[in-house]
mmCIF file of C-alpha atoms and ligand atoms in Angstrom:
data_model
loop_
_atom_site.group_PDB
_atom_site.id
_atom_site.type_symbol
_atom_site.label_atom_id
_atom_site.label_comp_id
_atom_site.label_asym_id
_atom_site.label_seq_id
_atom_site.Cartn_x
_atom_site.Cartn_y
_atom_site.Cartn_z
ATOM 1 C CA MET K 18 84.040 132.072 94.283
ATOM 2 C CA THR K 19 86.115 130.698 96.655
ATOM 3 C CA PRO K 20 87.754 128.080 97.000
ATOM 4 C CA HIS K 21 86.967 125.554 98.883
ATOM 5 C CA ALA K 22 88.806 126.125 102.506
ATOM 6 C CA PRO K 23 92.101 123.236 103.588
ATOM 7 C CA ARG K 24 89.868 121.155 106.061
ATOM 8 C CA VAL K 25 91.549 117.874 107.124
ATOM 9 C CA PHE K 26 89.900 115.227 107.716
ATOM 10 C CA SER K 27 91.340 111.222 108.767
ATOM 11 C CA GLY K 28 89.208 108.192 111.070
ATOM 12 C CA MET K 29 90.517 105.255 112.252
ATOM 13 C CA GLN K 30 87.989 101.667 113.474
ATOM 14 C CA PRO K 31 87.437 101.258 116.816
ATOM 15 C CA THR K 32 88.357 97.197 116.061
ATOM 16 C CA GLY K 33 91.382 96.944 118.830
ATOM 17 C CA ASN K 34 94.386 98.615 120.095
ATOM 18 C CA LEU K 35 96.242 100.161 117.311
ATOM 19 C CA THR K 36 99.001 99.360 116.033
ATOM 20 C CA LEU K 37 102.569 100.493 114.909
ATOM 21 C CA GLY K 38 101.154 100.518 111.949
ATOM 22 C CA ASN K 39 98.375 102.737 112.902
ATOM 23 C CA TYR K 40 101.000 105.284 114.759
ATOM 24 C CA LEU K 41 103.666 105.445 111.844
ATOM 25 C CA GLY K 42 101.763 105.455 108.358
ATOM 26 C CA ALA K 43 99.306 108.954 110.013
ATOM 27 C CA LEU K 44 98.471 108.526 113.450
ATOM 28 C CA ARG K 45 101.744 110.693 113.904
ATOM 29 C CA ASN K 46 100.966 112.526 110.458
ATOM 30 C CA PHE K 47 98.567 113.746 112.587
ATOM 31 C CA VAL K 48 99.503 115.090 115.208
ATOM 32 C CA ALA K 49 102.588 116.927 112.981
ATOM 33 C CA LEU K 50 99.419 119.122 110.456
ATOM 34 C CA GLN K 51 97.753 120.243 114.306
ATOM 35 C CA GLU K 52 101.267 122.835 113.678
ATOM 36 C CA ASP K 53 100.050 123.456 109.650
ATOM 37 C CA ASP K 54 98.536 127.280 109.395
ATOM 38 C CA THR K 55 97.420 126.213 105.929
ATOM 39 C CA PHE K 56 94.259 124.290 108.187
ATOM 40 C CA ALA K 57 91.773 125.947 109.028
ATOM 41 C CA GLU K 58 89.832 122.980 110.954
ATOM 42 C CA ARG K 59 91.369 119.582 111.151
ATOM 43 C CA LEU K 60 88.452 117.214 112.380
ATOM 44 C CA TYR K 61 90.236 113.644 113.623
ATOM 45 C CA CYS K 62 87.420 110.657 114.145
ATOM 46 C CA VAL K 63 86.618 107.155 116.326
ATOM 47 C CA VAL K 64 84.967 105.572 113.090
ATOM 48 C CA ASP K 65 82.425 103.384 115.213
ATOM 49 C CA LEU K 66 80.104 102.793 112.821
ATOM 50 C CA HIS K 67 82.882 101.546 110.546
ATOM 51 C CA ALA K 68 83.918 99.460 112.623
ATOM 52 C CA ILE K 69 80.215 96.764 112.725
ATOM 53 C CA THR K 70 80.871 96.594 109.298
ATOM 54 C CA VAL K 71 82.327 92.924 111.379
ATOM 55 C CA ALA K 72 80.870 91.665 114.261
ATOM 56 C CA GLN K 73 81.436 93.062 117.060
ATOM 57 C CA ASP K 74 81.082 93.301 121.547
ATOM 58 C CA PRO K 75 79.411 95.811 122.905
ATOM 59 C CA ASP K 76 81.015 96.167 125.622
ATOM 60 C CA ALA K 77 84.450 95.340 123.782
ATOM 61 C CA LEU K 78 83.880 98.073 121.440
ATOM 62 C CA ARG K 79 82.782 100.523 124.243
ATOM 63 C CA THR K 80 86.178 101.089 125.388
ATOM 64 C CA ALA K 81 88.235 100.454 121.902
ATOM 65 C CA ILE K 82 86.297 103.307 121.390
ATOM 66 C CA ARG K 83 87.745 105.675 124.388
ATOM 67 C CA GLU K 84 90.795 103.893 123.679
ATOM 68 C CA VAL K 85 91.055 105.401 120.550
ATOM 69 C CA ALA K 86 90.226 108.684 121.862
ATOM 70 C CA ALA K 87 93.050 108.038 124.262
ATOM 71 C CA ALA K 88 95.743 106.719 121.278
ATOM 72 C CA TYR K 89 94.632 110.411 120.228
ATOM 73 C CA ILE K 90 95.468 112.738 122.869
ATOM 74 C CA ALA K 91 98.766 109.955 124.281
ATOM 75 C CA SER K 92 100.107 110.599 120.905
ATOM 76 C CA GLY K 93 99.464 114.211 120.751
ATOM 77 C CA LEU K 94 96.208 115.752 119.294
ATOM 78 C CA ASP K 95 95.382 118.278 121.106
ATOM 79 C CA PRO K 96 91.212 118.503 121.551
ATOM 80 C CA LYS K 97 90.986 121.712 121.592
ATOM 81 C CA ARG K 98 93.617 122.207 118.380
ATOM 82 C CA SER K 99 91.520 119.048 117.052
ATOM 83 C CA ILE K 100 88.308 117.610 116.648
ATOM 84 C CA VAL K 101 88.385 115.204 118.457
ATOM 85 C CA PHE K 102 84.971 112.946 118.252
ATOM 86 C CA ASN K 103 83.048 108.907 117.012
ATOM 87 C CA GLN K 104 81.943 109.033 114.295
ATOM 88 C CA SER K 105 78.446 107.737 115.757
ATOM 89 C CA ARG K 106 77.717 111.078 117.509
ATOM 90 C CA VAL K 107 77.061 112.818 114.751
ATOM 91 C CA SER K 108 74.133 111.805 112.335
ATOM 92 C CA ALA K 109 75.234 113.464 109.099
ATOM 93 C CA HIS K 110 78.153 110.227 108.381
ATOM 94 C CA ALA K 111 74.703 108.024 108.130
ATOM 95 C CA GLU K 112 73.125 109.936 107.025
ATOM 96 C CA LEU K 113 74.947 111.436 103.880
ATOM 97 C CA GLY K 114 76.321 108.079 103.583
ATOM 98 C CA TRP K 115 72.705 106.214 103.122
ATOM 99 C CA ILE K 116 72.837 109.583 99.695
ATOM 100 C CA PHE K 117 76.399 108.035 98.802
ATOM 101 C CA THR K 118 75.379 104.409 98.127
ATOM 102 C CA CYS K 119 72.709 106.274 96.333
ATOM 103 C CA VAL K 120 75.181 107.796 94.087
ATOM 104 C CA ALA K 121 78.229 105.774 93.868
ATOM 105 C CA ARG K 122 77.808 102.209 91.099
ATOM 106 C CA MET K 123 77.612 98.918 91.539
ATOM 107 C CA GLY K 124 81.421 98.725 89.597
ATOM 108 C CA TRP K 125 82.954 101.014 91.429
ATOM 109 C CA VAL K 126 82.200 99.430 94.748
ATOM 110 C CA LYS K 127 83.146 95.667 92.953
ATOM 111 C CA ARG K 128 86.784 96.662 92.491
ATOM 112 C CA MET K 129 87.487 97.304 95.978
ATOM 113 C CA THR K 130 90.876 95.745 96.954
ATOM 114 C CA GLN K 131 90.316 95.704 100.548
ATOM 115 C CA PHE K 132 86.272 93.898 100.584
ATOM 116 C CA LYS K 133 87.907 91.529 99.085
ATOM 117 C CA GLU K 134 90.175 90.451 100.977
ATOM 118 C CA LYS K 135 88.746 91.466 104.414
ATOM 119 C CA ALA K 136 85.510 88.592 103.178
ATOM 120 C CA GLY K 137 87.700 86.946 102.526
ATOM 121 C CA LYS K 138 86.037 83.744 100.409
ATOM 122 C CA ASP K 139 83.391 83.724 102.367
ATOM 123 C CA ARG K 140 81.545 86.939 101.116
ATOM 124 C CA GLU K 141 78.130 85.955 100.808
ATOM 125 C CA GLU K 142 78.468 85.729 104.602
ATOM 126 C CA ALA K 143 80.208 89.476 104.325
ATOM 127 C CA SER K 144 77.691 91.801 106.007
ATOM 128 C CA VAL K 145 76.851 94.754 103.053
ATOM 129 C CA GLY K 146 78.091 96.470 105.410
ATOM 130 C CA LEU K 147 81.775 95.698 104.678
ATOM 131 C CA PHE K 148 80.539 96.037 101.248
ATOM 132 C CA SER K 149 79.586 99.544 100.819
ATOM 133 C CA TYR K 150 82.003 100.133 103.831
ATOM 134 C CA PRO K 151 83.625 102.962 101.346
ATOM 135 C CA THR K 152 80.680 105.129 101.022
ATOM 136 C CA LEU K 153 80.299 104.799 104.613
ATOM 137 C CA MET K 154 83.942 106.426 104.427
ATOM 138 C CA ALA K 155 83.184 108.901 101.268
ATOM 139 C CA ALA K 156 80.196 111.196 103.776
ATOM 140 C CA ASP K 157 82.787 111.309 106.169
ATOM 141 C CA ILE K 158 84.658 112.581 104.526
ATOM 142 C CA LEU K 159 82.033 115.066 103.246
ATOM 143 C CA ALA K 160 79.840 115.878 104.796
ATOM 144 C CA TYR K 161 83.254 118.839 105.805
ATOM 145 C CA ARG K 162 83.867 119.248 102.354
ATOM 146 C CA ALA K 163 87.289 117.770 104.138
ATOM 147 C CA THR K 164 90.194 118.618 101.004
ATOM 148 C CA HIS K 165 92.445 116.833 102.698
ATOM 149 C CA VAL K 166 92.934 113.163 104.139
ATOM 150 C CA PRO K 167 96.588 111.449 105.758
ATOM 151 C CA VAL K 168 96.071 108.120 105.028
ATOM 152 C CA GLY K 169 98.424 104.473 104.993
ATOM 153 C CA GLU K 170 98.024 103.345 102.082
ATOM 154 C CA ASP K 171 96.034 101.006 101.982
ATOM 155 C CA GLN K 172 92.957 103.400 101.473
ATOM 156 C CA LYS K 173 94.699 104.784 98.729
ATOM 157 C CA GLN K 174 92.421 103.638 97.439
ATOM 158 C CA HIS K 175 89.089 103.991 99.035
ATOM 159 C CA LEU K 176 90.161 107.560 98.539
ATOM 160 C CA GLU K 177 90.130 107.142 95.291
ATOM 161 C CA LEU K 178 86.214 106.390 95.428
ATOM 162 C CA THR K 179 85.911 108.753 97.464
ATOM 163 C CA ARG K 180 86.565 111.947 95.229
ATOM 164 C CA ASP K 181 84.474 109.757 92.435
ATOM 165 C CA ILE K 182 81.500 109.984 93.756
ATOM 166 C CA ALA K 183 82.186 114.056 94.887
ATOM 167 C CA ALA K 184 82.799 113.906 90.955
ATOM 168 C CA LYS K 185 79.797 111.985 90.323
ATOM 169 C CA PHE K 186 77.445 114.748 92.736
ATOM 170 C CA ASN K 187 78.863 118.190 91.323
ATOM 171 C CA HIS K 188 77.859 116.271 87.621
ATOM 172 C CA ASP K 189 74.665 115.434 88.660
ATOM 173 C CA TYR K 190 74.047 118.249 90.848
ATOM 174 C CA GLY K 191 76.171 120.647 91.588
ATOM 175 C CA ASN K 192 75.861 124.234 89.995
ATOM 176 C CA PRO K 193 77.528 124.591 86.109
ATOM 177 C CA GLU K 194 78.627 128.274 86.861
ATOM 178 C CA ASP K 195 80.117 126.922 90.741
ATOM 179 C CA GLU K 196 83.429 125.427 89.675
ATOM 180 C CA ARG K 197 84.323 125.168 93.000
ATOM 181 C CA GLY K 198 81.793 121.907 92.723
ATOM 182 C CA PHE K 199 79.457 121.142 95.095
ATOM 183 C CA PHE K 200 81.662 118.459 96.593
ATOM 184 C CA PRO K 201 85.430 119.446 97.127
ATOM 185 C CA LEU K 202 87.634 116.356 95.487
ATOM 186 C CA PRO K 203 89.953 115.425 98.599
ATOM 187 C CA GLU K 204 93.689 114.243 98.207
ATOM 188 C CA PRO K 205 95.216 111.592 100.447
ATOM 189 C CA LEU K 206 98.068 112.334 102.321
ATOM 190 C CA ILE K 207 100.405 109.583 102.217
ATOM 191 C CA GLN K 208 103.756 109.506 103.963
ATOM 192 C CA PRO K 209 105.865 107.228 101.164
ATOM 193 C CA GLU K 210 108.627 106.273 104.232
ATOM 194 C CA THR K 211 105.871 105.802 106.035
ATOM 195 C CA ALA K 212 102.926 104.415 103.321
ATOM 196 C CA ARG K 213 102.861 100.581 104.818
ATOM 197 C CA ILE K 214 104.430 98.957 107.537
ATOM 198 C CA MET K 215 104.580 95.187 107.331
ATOM 199 C CA SER K 216 103.866 92.358 109.667
ATOM 200 C CA LEU K 217 106.755 91.516 111.475
ATOM 201 C CA ARG K 218 105.254 87.201 111.131
ATOM 202 C CA ASN K 219 105.756 88.439 107.305
ATOM 203 C CA GLY K 220 106.735 90.610 105.583
ATOM 204 C CA GLU K 221 104.351 90.317 102.893
ATOM 205 C CA ASN K 222 101.524 91.105 105.069
ATOM 206 C CA LYS K 223 100.243 94.472 105.911
ATOM 207 C CA MET K 224 100.724 94.766 109.818
ATOM 208 C CA SER K 225 97.105 94.672 111.398
ATOM 209 C CA LYS K 226 95.990 95.279 115.055
ATOM 210 C CA SER K 227 92.557 92.465 114.048
ATOM 211 C CA ASP K 228 95.893 90.461 112.357
ATOM 212 C CA PRO K 229 95.301 86.568 114.511
ATOM 213 C CA SER K 230 98.502 86.533 115.850
ATOM 214 C CA ASP K 231 99.578 89.738 118.104
ATOM 215 C CA MET K 232 103.055 88.365 117.464
ATOM 216 C CA SER K 233 102.085 90.430 114.039
ATOM 217 C CA ARG K 234 101.996 93.205 115.646
ATOM 218 C CA ILE K 235 103.400 96.155 117.825
ATOM 219 C CA ASN K 236 100.552 97.503 119.809
ATOM 220 C CA LEU K 237 100.881 100.420 121.311
ATOM 221 C CA THR K 238 99.720 99.414 124.668
ATOM 222 C CA ASP K 239 102.833 97.236 124.647
ATOM 223 C CA THR K 240 104.489 97.398 127.515
ATOM 224 C CA LYS K 241 108.382 97.680 127.590
ATOM 225 C CA ASN K 242 108.732 93.798 127.810
ATOM 226 C CA VAL K 243 106.290 92.736 125.364
ATOM 227 C CA ILE K 244 107.377 95.429 122.419
ATOM 228 C CA ALA K 245 111.292 94.230 123.736
ATOM 229 C CA GLN K 246 110.496 90.335 122.858
ATOM 230 C CA LYS K 247 107.954 90.628 119.915
ATOM 231 C CA ILE K 248 110.747 92.317 118.262
ATOM 232 C CA LYS K 249 113.918 89.736 118.883
ATOM 233 C CA LYS K 250 110.906 87.212 117.509
ATOM 234 C CA ALA K 251 110.358 89.319 114.476
ATOM 235 C CA LYS K 252 110.722 87.280 111.506
ATOM 236 C CA THR K 253 114.054 88.105 109.394
ATOM 237 C CA ASP K 254 116.498 86.369 107.215
ATOM 238 C CA PRO K 255 120.584 84.600 108.023
ATOM 239 C CA GLU K 256 122.256 87.391 105.832
ATOM 240 C CA PRO K 257 123.883 90.725 107.249
ATOM 241 C CA LEU K 258 121.841 94.095 106.250
ATOM 242 C CA PRO K 259 123.260 95.260 103.058
ATOM 243 C CA SER K 260 125.030 99.216 103.921
ATOM 244 C CA GLU K 261 122.315 99.967 100.020
ATOM 245 C CA ALA K 262 118.480 100.049 99.884
ATOM 246 C CA GLU K 263 118.977 97.927 96.588
ATOM 247 C CA GLY K 264 120.217 95.149 99.119
ATOM 248 C CA MET K 265 116.598 94.732 101.121
ATOM 249 C CA ILE K 266 114.714 94.268 98.289
ATOM 250 C CA ALA K 267 114.176 90.652 97.777
ATOM 251 C CA ARG K 268 114.671 91.042 101.483
ATOM 252 C CA PRO K 269 110.941 92.295 102.590
ATOM 253 C CA GLU K 270 111.623 91.655 106.300
ATOM 254 C CA ALA K 271 115.147 93.583 106.634
ATOM 255 C CA ARG K 272 113.205 96.092 104.444
ATOM 256 C CA ASN K 273 110.119 96.819 107.394
ATOM 257 C CA LEU K 274 112.779 96.713 109.972
ATOM 258 C CA VAL K 275 114.472 98.402 108.668
ATOM 259 C CA GLY K 276 111.749 101.395 107.927
ATOM 260 C CA ILE K 277 110.725 100.821 111.068
ATOM 261 C CA TYR K 278 113.595 102.012 112.777
ATOM 262 C CA ALA K 279 114.408 105.228 110.331
ATOM 263 C CA ALA K 280 110.423 105.582 110.157
ATOM 264 C CA LEU K 281 111.239 105.576 114.823
ATOM 265 C CA ALA K 282 114.518 108.176 114.235
ATOM 266 C CA ASP K 283 113.272 110.285 111.863
ATOM 267 C CA MET K 284 116.022 109.555 109.768
ATOM 268 C CA SER K 285 116.849 108.056 105.948
ATOM 269 C CA VAL K 286 116.892 104.773 104.581
ATOM 270 C CA ASP K 287 120.222 105.154 103.779
ATOM 271 C CA ARG K 288 121.636 106.600 107.282
ATOM 272 C CA VAL K 289 120.688 103.550 108.721
ATOM 273 C CA LEU K 290 122.221 101.881 107.076
ATOM 274 C CA ALA K 291 125.378 103.213 107.064
ATOM 275 C CA GLU K 292 124.875 102.906 111.067
ATOM 276 C CA TYR K 293 123.989 99.060 110.467
ATOM 277 C CA GLY K 294 125.512 97.923 106.686
ATOM 278 C CA GLY K 295 127.434 94.606 107.547
ATOM 279 C CA GLN K 296 125.374 93.580 110.874
ATOM 280 C CA GLY K 297 123.463 90.933 111.257
ATOM 281 C CA PHE K 298 120.248 91.438 112.923
ATOM 282 C CA GLY K 299 122.128 90.223 116.309
ATOM 283 C CA ALA K 300 122.740 93.612 116.826
ATOM 284 C CA PHE K 301 120.245 95.036 114.562
ATOM 285 C CA LYS K 302 117.425 94.002 116.391
ATOM 286 C CA PRO K 303 118.147 95.162 119.912
ATOM 287 C CA ALA K 304 118.742 98.634 118.491
ATOM 288 C CA LEU K 305 115.168 98.688 116.998
ATOM 289 C CA ALA K 306 113.692 97.369 119.879
ATOM 290 C CA ASP K 307 115.458 100.144 121.932
ATOM 291 C CA LEU K 308 114.147 103.052 119.799
ATOM 292 C CA THR K 309 110.806 101.451 120.503
ATOM 293 C CA VAL K 310 109.946 101.085 123.260
ATOM 294 C CA GLU K 311 111.957 104.873 123.958
ATOM 295 C CA LYS K 312 109.198 106.010 122.006
ATOM 296 C CA ILE K 313 106.205 103.982 122.030
ATOM 297 C CA ALA K 314 106.050 102.939 125.332
ATOM 298 C CA PRO K 315 105.335 105.875 126.351
ATOM 299 C CA ILE K 316 101.871 106.820 124.494
ATOM 300 C CA GLY K 317 100.464 103.362 125.868
ATOM 301 C CA ASP K 318 101.550 104.613 129.184
ATOM 302 C CA GLU K 319 99.741 108.331 128.937
ATOM 303 C CA MET K 320 97.062 105.788 126.985
ATOM 304 C CA ARG K 321 96.774 103.496 130.691
ATOM 305 C CA ARG K 322 96.364 107.143 132.897
ATOM 306 C CA LEU K 323 93.568 108.895 130.745
ATOM 307 C CA MET K 324 91.676 104.979 130.253
ATOM 308 C CA GLU K 325 91.591 105.585 134.889
ATOM 309 C CA THR K 326 88.816 108.305 133.162
ATOM 310 C CA PRO K 327 86.177 107.638 131.147
ATOM 311 C CA ASP K 328 83.855 110.300 131.818
ATOM 312 C CA GLU K 329 86.655 112.717 130.676
ATOM 313 C CA ILE K 330 87.031 110.906 127.652
ATOM 314 C CA ASP K 331 83.592 111.379 127.069
ATOM 315 C CA ALA K 332 83.472 114.704 127.422
ATOM 316 C CA ILE K 333 85.732 115.310 125.112
ATOM 317 C CA LEU K 334 84.480 113.189 122.488
ATOM 318 C CA ALA K 335 81.176 115.095 122.791
ATOM 319 C CA ASP K 336 82.305 117.909 122.957
ATOM 320 C CA GLY K 337 83.981 117.469 119.729
ATOM 321 C CA ALA K 338 81.491 115.980 118.173
ATOM 322 C CA GLY K 339 79.267 119.023 119.117
ATOM 323 C CA ARG K 340 81.550 121.060 116.721
ATOM 324 C CA ALA K 341 82.130 118.726 114.389
ATOM 325 C CA ALA K 342 78.241 118.123 113.779
ATOM 326 C CA ALA K 343 78.063 122.317 113.525
ATOM 327 C CA LEU K 344 80.169 122.460 110.423
ATOM 328 C CA ALA K 345 78.452 119.613 109.045
ATOM 329 C CA ARG K 346 75.123 120.558 109.592
ATOM 330 C CA PRO K 347 75.040 123.326 107.308
ATOM 331 C CA VAL K 348 76.146 120.673 104.480
ATOM 332 C CA LEU K 349 73.669 118.281 105.013
ATOM 333 C CA ARG K 350 70.894 120.585 104.859
ATOM 334 C CA GLU K 351 71.570 121.889 101.000
ATOM 335 C CA VAL K 352 72.782 118.264 100.229
ATOM 336 C CA TYR K 353 69.047 117.516 100.807
ATOM 337 C CA ASP K 354 67.603 120.752 98.759
ATOM 338 C CA THR K 355 69.962 119.939 96.580
ATOM 339 C CA LEU K 356 68.692 116.849 95.871
ATOM 340 C CA GLY K 357 64.740 118.128 96.198
ATOM 341 C CA LEU K 358 64.513 115.845 99.805
ATOM 342 C CA THR K 359 62.644 118.670 101.619
ATOM 343 C CA GLY K 360 62.797 119.544 105.447
ATOM 344 C CA GLY K 361 65.688 116.381 106.459
ATOM 345 C CA GLY K 362 68.519 115.556 108.003
ATOM 346 C CA THR K 363 69.134 116.498 111.627
ATOM 347 C CA ALA K 364 72.830 116.285 111.921
HETATM 348 N N1 AQP O 2 100.201 98.970 108.712
HETATM 349 C C1 AQP O 2 99.662 99.538 108.697
HETATM 350 N N2 AQP O 2 100.977 100.869 107.852
HETATM 351 C C2 AQP O 2 100.846 102.179 107.361
HETATM 352 N N3 AQP O 2 99.267 102.459 107.372
HETATM 353 C C3 AQP O 2 98.619 102.022 108.366
HETATM 354 N N4 AQP O 2 97.107 102.046 108.013
HETATM 355 C C4 AQP O 2 96.935 100.886 109.036
HETATM 356 N N5 AQP O 2 97.345 99.841 109.070
HETATM 357 C C5 AQP O 2 98.369 100.600 108.498
HETATM 358 C C6 AQP O 2 96.290 102.992 108.619
HETATM 359 O O1 AQP O 2 95.441 102.764 109.525
HETATM 360 C C7 AQP O 2 94.548 104.091 109.241
HETATM 361 C C8 AQP O 2 93.912 103.455 110.176
HETATM 362 O O2 AQP O 2 93.359 102.186 109.889
HETATM 363 P P1 AQP O 2 91.785 101.204 110.307
HETATM 364 O O3 AQP O 2 91.430 101.874 111.858
HETATM 365 O O4 AQP O 2 90.620 102.016 109.607
HETATM 366 O O5 AQP O 2 92.111 100.431 109.625
HETATM 367 P P2 AQP O 2 92.546 99.515 108.799
HETATM 368 O O6 AQP O 2 93.056 100.671 107.637
HETATM 369 O O7 AQP O 2 91.943 98.564 107.900
HETATM 370 O O8 AQP O 2 93.740 99.066 109.571
HETATM 371 P P3 AQP O 2 94.215 98.538 110.587
HETATM 372 O O9 AQP O 2 94.784 97.891 111.068
HETATM 373 O O10 AQP O 2 94.690 97.169 109.089
HETATM 374 O O11 AQP O 2 92.736 97.663 110.460
HETATM 375 P P4 AQP O 2 91.609 96.165 110.839
HETATM 376 O O12 AQP O 2 92.057 95.172 111.229
HETATM 377 O O13 AQP O 2 90.532 96.144 111.893
HETATM 378 O O14 AQP O 2 91.369 95.818 109.686
HETATM 379 C C9 AQP O 2 94.151 104.113 107.587
HETATM 380 O O15 AQP O 2 94.883 105.524 107.333
HETATM 381 C C10 AQP O 2 95.805 103.195 107.215
HETATM 382 O O16 AQP O 2 96.036 103.373 106.381
#
């Protein structure tokens, strides 16, 4: 039996402006994978059903969905070579998501640290959807039998749960003769150097689009001046930069800013430190600001241009959804059939 065909799936939530963290941790990798012929299909989804696990304003959500699609395209995703669409247009996600809430075990989902972080102290008031978020994420990936998932470090635990769900489904319902399993066990593709870009205000916290402080992040839509201001005001310490990476172990803010520079310049951290070691942030920050403006501001400009024609974005999303649904439909039919659910599934 031939193994499952290599296929990429990933997504981002339309929960605000995408950040430099989303870009360096995941989006840049989506674009790079376009050049990798190992994969016959690459699906990049705007995961709008995930966004409603917390309260959203409907008009703001409509705009945010288009904005994430615009960010994908402005960063270099070509909607002809990749399948770009939003989740709610393909019903297979919600359908398989329900089935996986019946496959996943409470104990598995309860261990997810992201729920604990996002629900905060008021856990009783969190939506059931926020709790079961990872089962929908498993459906996003497995509806396409995707084998590889480019993500940042924070999604690693959810991907392990996806693998557990796939393995349990394979065990409970799979054909024992079929060695490859009903579903593949998808692999995360995590870039170690940019796996976790941290907040500009606190080097211990992840840079996040829903952080209440806008100064904590660079948004892809920030203007040149705003980018420069945010880097100028980024938290640092009074010491000069060390000449070796070990010198930053206990300096999270320095580590973060040097890591961002290295990623944007496509250089190793060692090379950055060879250039800036011994110098203070007074010299390093302007260089980082210039580099960030050079790499990020054109993406924001292109996003603004694309957002002037929302109908064109909608047409791209509709076309992508049609192609995605065509891939998911036979998988869903097989799932329903395997479970004994006769005639189900619209996908
Ligand atoms: N700071 C980060 N560093 C590296 N990667 C990151 N990602 C997010 N933040 C960083 C990666 O971006 C992808 C899309 O993330 P998401 O939209 O699904 O939501 P998230 O992971 O919860 O990211 P945010 O920005 O913190 O969103 P909110 O604030 O809405 O929760 C994922 O691959 C993620 O790993």
